[in-house]
mmCIF file of C-alpha atoms in Angstrom:
data_model
loop_
_atom_site.group_PDB
_atom_site.id
_atom_site.type_symbol
_atom_site.label_atom_id
_atom_site.label_comp_id
_atom_site.label_asym_id
_atom_site.label_seq_id
_atom_site.Cartn_x
_atom_site.Cartn_y
_atom_site.Cartn_z
ATOM 1 C CA MET A 88 0.000 0.000 0.000
ATOM 2 C CA PRO A 89 1.470 3.401 -0.971
ATOM 3 C CA LYS A 90 2.392 5.811 1.791
ATOM 4 C CA ILE A 91 0.146 8.871 1.962
ATOM 5 C CA GLY A 92 1.936 12.048 0.869
ATOM 6 C CA MET A 93 4.857 10.263 -0.774
ATOM 7 C CA GLU A 94 3.899 11.038 -4.375
ATOM 8 C CA PRO A 95 5.130 14.678 -4.439
ATOM 9 C CA ILE A 96 8.346 13.664 -2.667
ATOM 10 C CA ARG A 97 9.006 10.819 -5.098
ATOM 11 C CA ARG A 98 8.117 12.951 -8.125
ATOM 12 C CA LYS A 99 10.624 15.593 -6.984
ATOM 13 C CA ALA A 100 13.237 12.915 -6.310
ATOM 14 C CA LEU A 101 12.715 11.576 -9.836
ATOM 15 C CA THR A 102 12.936 14.983 -11.551
ATOM 16 C CA ASP A 103 16.054 15.818 -9.503
ATOM 17 C CA ALA A 104 17.535 12.433 -10.420
ATOM 18 C CA ALA A 105 16.733 12.972 -14.108
ATOM 19 C CA ILE A 106 18.557 16.330 -14.086
ATOM 20 C CA GLU A 107 21.488 14.749 -12.262
ATOM 21 C CA ALA A 108 21.627 11.742 -14.620
ATOM 22 C CA ILE A 109 21.345 13.852 -17.779
ATOM 23 C CA GLY A 110 23.904 16.305 -16.421
ATOM 24 C CA ALA A 111 26.340 13.520 -15.553
ATOM 25 C CA ARG A 112 25.910 11.892 -18.966
ATOM 26 C CA GLY A 113 25.779 15.178 -20.853
ATOM 27 C CA SER A 114 22.959 13.870 -23.032
ATOM 28 C CA MET A 115 19.499 12.352 -22.972
ATOM 29 C CA ASP A 116 21.089 8.915 -23.317
ATOM 30 C CA VAL A 117 19.795 7.783 -19.917
ATOM 31 C CA THR A 118 17.165 5.204 -19.064
ATOM 32 C CA MET A 119 14.280 5.212 -16.628
ATOM 33 C CA SER A 120 16.255 2.565 -14.707
ATOM 34 C CA ASP A 121 19.258 4.922 -14.426
ATOM 35 C CA ILE A 122 17.033 7.727 -13.179
ATOM 36 C CA ALA A 123 14.998 5.535 -10.835
ATOM 37 C CA GLY A 124 18.193 4.104 -9.323
ATOM 38 C CA ARG A 125 19.487 7.600 -8.565
ATOM 39 C CA ALA A 126 16.127 8.486 -7.001
ATOM 40 C CA GLY A 127 16.075 5.312 -4.899
ATOM 41 C CA VAL A 128 12.848 3.982 -6.405
ATOM 42 C CA SER A 129 11.981 1.161 -8.764
ATOM 43 C CA PRO A 130 11.729 1.735 -12.534
ATOM 44 C CA ALA A 131 8.105 0.558 -12.297
ATOM 45 C CA LEU A 132 7.330 3.347 -9.838
ATOM 46 C CA ALA A 133 9.031 5.900 -12.107
ATOM 47 C CA HIS A 134 6.844 4.698 -14.989
ATOM 48 C CA HIS A 135 3.795 4.817 -12.723
ATOM 49 C CA TYR A 136 4.393 8.491 -11.887
ATOM 50 C CA PHE A 137 5.511 9.724 -15.307
ATOM 51 C CA GLY A 138 4.490 7.120 -17.894
ATOM 52 C CA SER A 139 7.585 7.502 -20.053
ATOM 53 C CA LYS A 140 11.081 8.907 -20.023
ATOM 54 C CA GLU A 141 9.928 11.736 -22.297
ATOM 55 C CA GLN A 142 7.253 12.756 -19.796
ATOM 56 C CA LEU A 143 9.801 12.637 -16.975
ATOM 57 C CA ILE A 144 12.229 14.780 -19.004
ATOM 58 C CA THR A 145 9.479 17.334 -19.669
ATOM 59 C CA ALA A 146 8.605 17.374 -15.956
ATOM 60 C CA SER A 147 12.300 17.900 -15.172
ATOM 61 C CA VAL A 148 12.509 20.955 -17.443
ATOM 62 C CA ARG A 149 9.360 22.305 -15.794
ATOM 63 C CA ALA A 150 10.959 21.734 -12.367
ATOM 64 C CA LEU A 151 14.057 23.691 -13.416
ATOM 65 C CA LEU A 152 11.869 26.515 -14.709
ATOM 66 C CA ARG A 153 9.832 26.574 -11.473
ATOM 67 C CA ASP A 154 13.018 26.747 -9.377
ATOM 68 C CA LEU A 155 14.471 29.499 -11.558
ATOM 69 C CA ARG A 156 11.218 31.476 -11.461
ATOM 70 C CA ARG A 157 10.896 31.119 -7.682
ATOM 71 C CA ASP A 158 14.508 32.201 -7.120
ATOM 72 C CA THR A 159 14.101 35.155 -9.485
ATOM 73 C CA VAL A 160 10.882 36.335 -7.825
ATOM 74 C CA GLU A 161 12.583 36.156 -4.429
ATOM 75 C CA ALA A 162 15.643 38.060 -5.648
ATOM 76 C CA LEU A 163 13.518 40.762 -7.291
ATOM 77 C CA LYS A 164 11.650 41.378 -4.019
ATOM 78 C CA THR A 165 14.814 42.797 -2.463
ATOM 79 C CA ALA A 166 15.943 44.864 -5.476
ATOM 80 C CA ARG A 167 15.747 48.528 -4.455
ATOM 81 C CA SER A 168 16.289 50.108 -7.878
ATOM 82 C CA HIS A 169 15.790 49.363 -11.560
ATOM 83 C CA ARG A 170 19.510 48.661 -11.958
ATOM 84 C CA ALA A 171 19.392 46.346 -8.927
ATOM 85 C CA ARG A 172 16.583 44.394 -10.646
ATOM 86 C CA VAL A 173 18.901 43.700 -13.578
ATOM 87 C CA SER A 174 21.690 42.610 -11.241
ATOM 88 C CA ALA A 175 19.299 40.326 -9.341
ATOM 89 C CA VAL A 176 18.286 38.539 -12.549
ATOM 90 C CA ILE A 177 21.931 38.052 -13.509
ATOM 91 C CA ALA A 178 22.902 36.849 -10.025
ATOM 92 C CA VAL A 179 20.127 34.239 -10.021
ATOM 93 C CA SER A 180 21.167 32.992 -13.476
ATOM 94 C CA PHE A 181 24.620 32.271 -12.066
ATOM 95 C CA SER A 182 23.686 31.199 -8.542
ATOM 96 C CA ASP A 183 25.402 28.146 -7.091
ATOM 97 C CA LYS A 184 22.246 26.100 -7.697
ATOM 98 C CA GLN A 185 21.533 27.270 -11.248
ATOM 99 C CA PHE A 186 25.160 27.296 -12.421
ATOM 100 C CA SER A 187 26.081 23.884 -10.994
ATOM 101 C CA GLU A 188 27.731 21.463 -13.413
ATOM 102 C CA ASP A 189 24.794 19.018 -13.495
ATOM 103 C CA VAL A 190 22.177 21.716 -14.048
ATOM 104 C CA VAL A 191 24.211 23.463 -16.755
ATOM 105 C CA ALA A 192 24.887 20.176 -18.569
ATOM 106 C CA ALA A 193 21.199 19.262 -18.291
ATOM 107 C CA TRP A 194 20.169 22.618 -19.795
ATOM 108 C CA LEU A 195 22.511 22.024 -22.725
ATOM 109 C CA ALA A 196 21.077 18.524 -23.266
ATOM 110 C CA PHE A 197 17.558 19.980 -23.138
ATOM 111 C CA TYR A 198 18.473 22.517 -25.822
ATOM 112 C CA VAL A 199 19.717 19.696 -28.045
ATOM 113 C CA ASP A 200 16.580 17.640 -27.353
ATOM 114 C CA ALA A 201 14.387 20.637 -28.209
ATOM 115 C CA GLN A 202 15.319 20.131 -31.865
ATOM 116 C CA ARG A 203 13.100 17.025 -31.927
ATOM 117 C CA ALA A 204 10.762 17.553 -28.961
ATOM 118 C CA PRO A 205 8.181 20.338 -29.438
ATOM 119 C CA GLU A 206 7.195 20.452 -25.745
ATOM 120 C CA ILE A 207 10.822 20.949 -24.647
ATOM 121 C CA ARG A 208 11.192 23.636 -27.334
ATOM 122 C CA ARG A 209 8.075 25.354 -25.999
ATOM 123 C CA LEU A 210 9.377 25.262 -22.415
ATOM 124 C CA LEU A 211 12.728 26.693 -23.482
ATOM 125 C CA SER A 212 10.831 29.499 -25.239
ATOM 126 C CA VAL A 213 9.064 30.176 -21.932
ATOM 127 C CA TYR A 214 12.483 30.425 -20.265
ATOM 128 C CA ALA A 215 13.754 32.848 -22.924
ATOM 129 C CA ARG A 216 10.663 35.067 -22.661
ATOM 130 C CA ARG A 217 10.883 35.173 -18.857
ATOM 131 C CA LEU A 218 14.570 36.049 -18.910
ATOM 132 C CA HIS A 219 13.922 38.799 -21.456
ATOM 133 C CA SER A 220 10.954 40.159 -19.498
ATOM 134 C CA ASN A 221 12.846 40.151 -16.198
ATOM 135 C CA LEU A 222 15.799 41.986 -17.734
ATOM 136 C CA MET A 223 13.469 44.465 -19.428
ATOM 137 C CA SER A 224 11.701 45.247 -16.143
ATOM 138 C CA GLY A 225 14.909 46.861 -14.923
ATOM 139 C CA LEU A 226 16.402 48.105 -18.183
ATOM 140 C CA ALA A 227 13.430 49.855 -19.841
ATOM 141 C CA PRO A 228 13.085 52.534 -17.131
ATOM 142 C CA LEU A 229 16.842 53.179 -17.349
ATOM 143 C CA CYS A 230 17.212 53.641 -21.094
ATOM 144 C CA GLY A 231 13.894 53.310 -22.897
ATOM 145 C CA GLN A 232 12.264 50.398 -24.658
ATOM 146 C CA TYR A 233 14.387 50.297 -27.822
ATOM 147 C CA GLU A 234 17.790 50.385 -26.114
ATOM 148 C CA ALA A 235 16.579 48.062 -23.365
ATOM 149 C CA GLU A 236 15.522 45.456 -25.949
ATOM 150 C CA ARG A 237 18.988 45.543 -27.492
ATOM 151 C CA ILE A 238 20.818 45.330 -24.151
ATOM 152 C CA ALA A 239 18.534 42.581 -22.819
ATOM 153 C CA GLU A 240 19.057 40.528 -25.981
ATOM 154 C CA GLY A 241 22.836 40.846 -25.638
ATOM 155 C CA ALA A 242 22.756 39.949 -21.928
ATOM 156 C CA ALA A 243 20.538 36.904 -22.559
ATOM 157 C CA ALA A 244 22.863 35.742 -25.339
ATOM 158 C CA MET A 245 25.839 36.136 -22.994
ATOM 159 C CA ILE A 246 24.100 34.163 -20.234
ATOM 160 C CA ASP A 247 23.235 31.327 -22.630
ATOM 161 C CA GLY A 248 26.728 31.411 -24.131
ATOM 162 C CA LEU A 249 28.374 31.241 -20.711
ATOM 163 C CA TYR A 250 26.217 28.213 -19.888
ATOM 164 C CA ILE A 251 27.443 26.524 -23.066
ATOM 165 C CA ARG A 252 31.059 27.316 -22.213
ATOM 166 C CA LYS A 253 30.563 25.999 -18.665
ATOM 167 C CA ALA A 254 29.082 22.751 -20.072
ATOM 168 C CA LEU A 255 32.132 22.406 -22.311
ATOM 169 C CA GLY A 256 34.466 22.990 -19.378
ATOM 170 C CA THR A 257 35.886 26.230 -20.787
ATOM 171 C CA GLY A 258 33.654 28.768 -19.061
ATOM 172 C CA PRO A 259 34.579 31.158 -16.296
ATOM 173 C CA ALA A 260 33.796 30.702 -12.615
ATOM 174 C CA ARG A 261 30.420 31.848 -11.368
ATOM 175 C CA HIS A 262 31.523 35.264 -10.074
ATOM 176 C CA ASP A 263 33.483 35.931 -13.289
ATOM 177 C CA ALA A 264 30.421 35.058 -15.375
ATOM 178 C CA VAL A 265 28.347 37.533 -13.359
ATOM 179 C CA ALA A 266 31.047 40.194 -13.836
ATOM 180 C CA LEU A 267 31.138 39.665 -17.610
ATOM 181 C CA VAL A 268 27.389 40.151 -18.021
ATOM 182 C CA GLU A 269 27.352 43.077 -15.581
ATOM 183 C CA ASP A 270 30.191 44.693 -17.544
ATOM 184 C CA HIS A 271 28.231 44.311 -20.793
ATOM 185 C CA ILE A 272 25.160 45.960 -19.240
ATOM 186 C CA GLU A 273 27.109 48.776 -17.600
ATOM 187 C CA THR A 274 29.108 49.513 -20.769
ATOM 188 C CA GLN A 275 25.912 49.740 -22.802
ATOM 189 C CA LEU A 276 24.210 51.997 -20.252
ATOM 190 C CA LEU A 277 27.252 54.296 -20.062
ATOM 191 C CA GLU A 278 27.360 54.563 -23.842
ATOM 192 C CA ILE A 279 23.687 55.535 -23.926
ATOM 193 C CA ARG A 280 24.197 58.123 -21.178
ATOM 194 C CA GLY A 281 27.164 59.515 -23.105
ATOM 195 C CA ARG A 282 25.054 59.959 -26.237
ATOM 196 C CA THR A 283 22.301 61.780 -24.361
ATOM 197 C CA VAL A 284 24.553 64.259 -22.523
#
């Protein structure tokens, strides 16, 4: 007989294990047995909760997005200025949790899988829109919509690029990644201020 209240705990254990397994392998070439073993449950129970590996992978991407959204909302609550909002979004993108090796490698594998999996592609589009919107919430009041769009696009591309470099083992440390994106933003804002003086 199943224990009452165990389903959410086991589901989370399975999505965490999927991210860990995919991150360790660097690809989607993992089985439900691999994931279930890491989660400490049977493959049959993993299939019971998620039906298929594809459904578990989709749930894992959703879990990453929920964590990222929650962390971003929390960080934005303490931002005291528009510029601080931008810094909060960048800091969360490179937090110890988000920029860990397993999570970064899993994100890269999800991007590759998105080429054949429409639901993963859709979820990654949600991520991109949220990142853009969060950056814009701080940038637009500082420099106007047009310039903010351009700066936000560059910052998002840098964040994604630094994730790729981290997955390949050639990226900078977390604090250096933050500094690179911050430098891009600050340079762009200074240039705009210089043109308007």
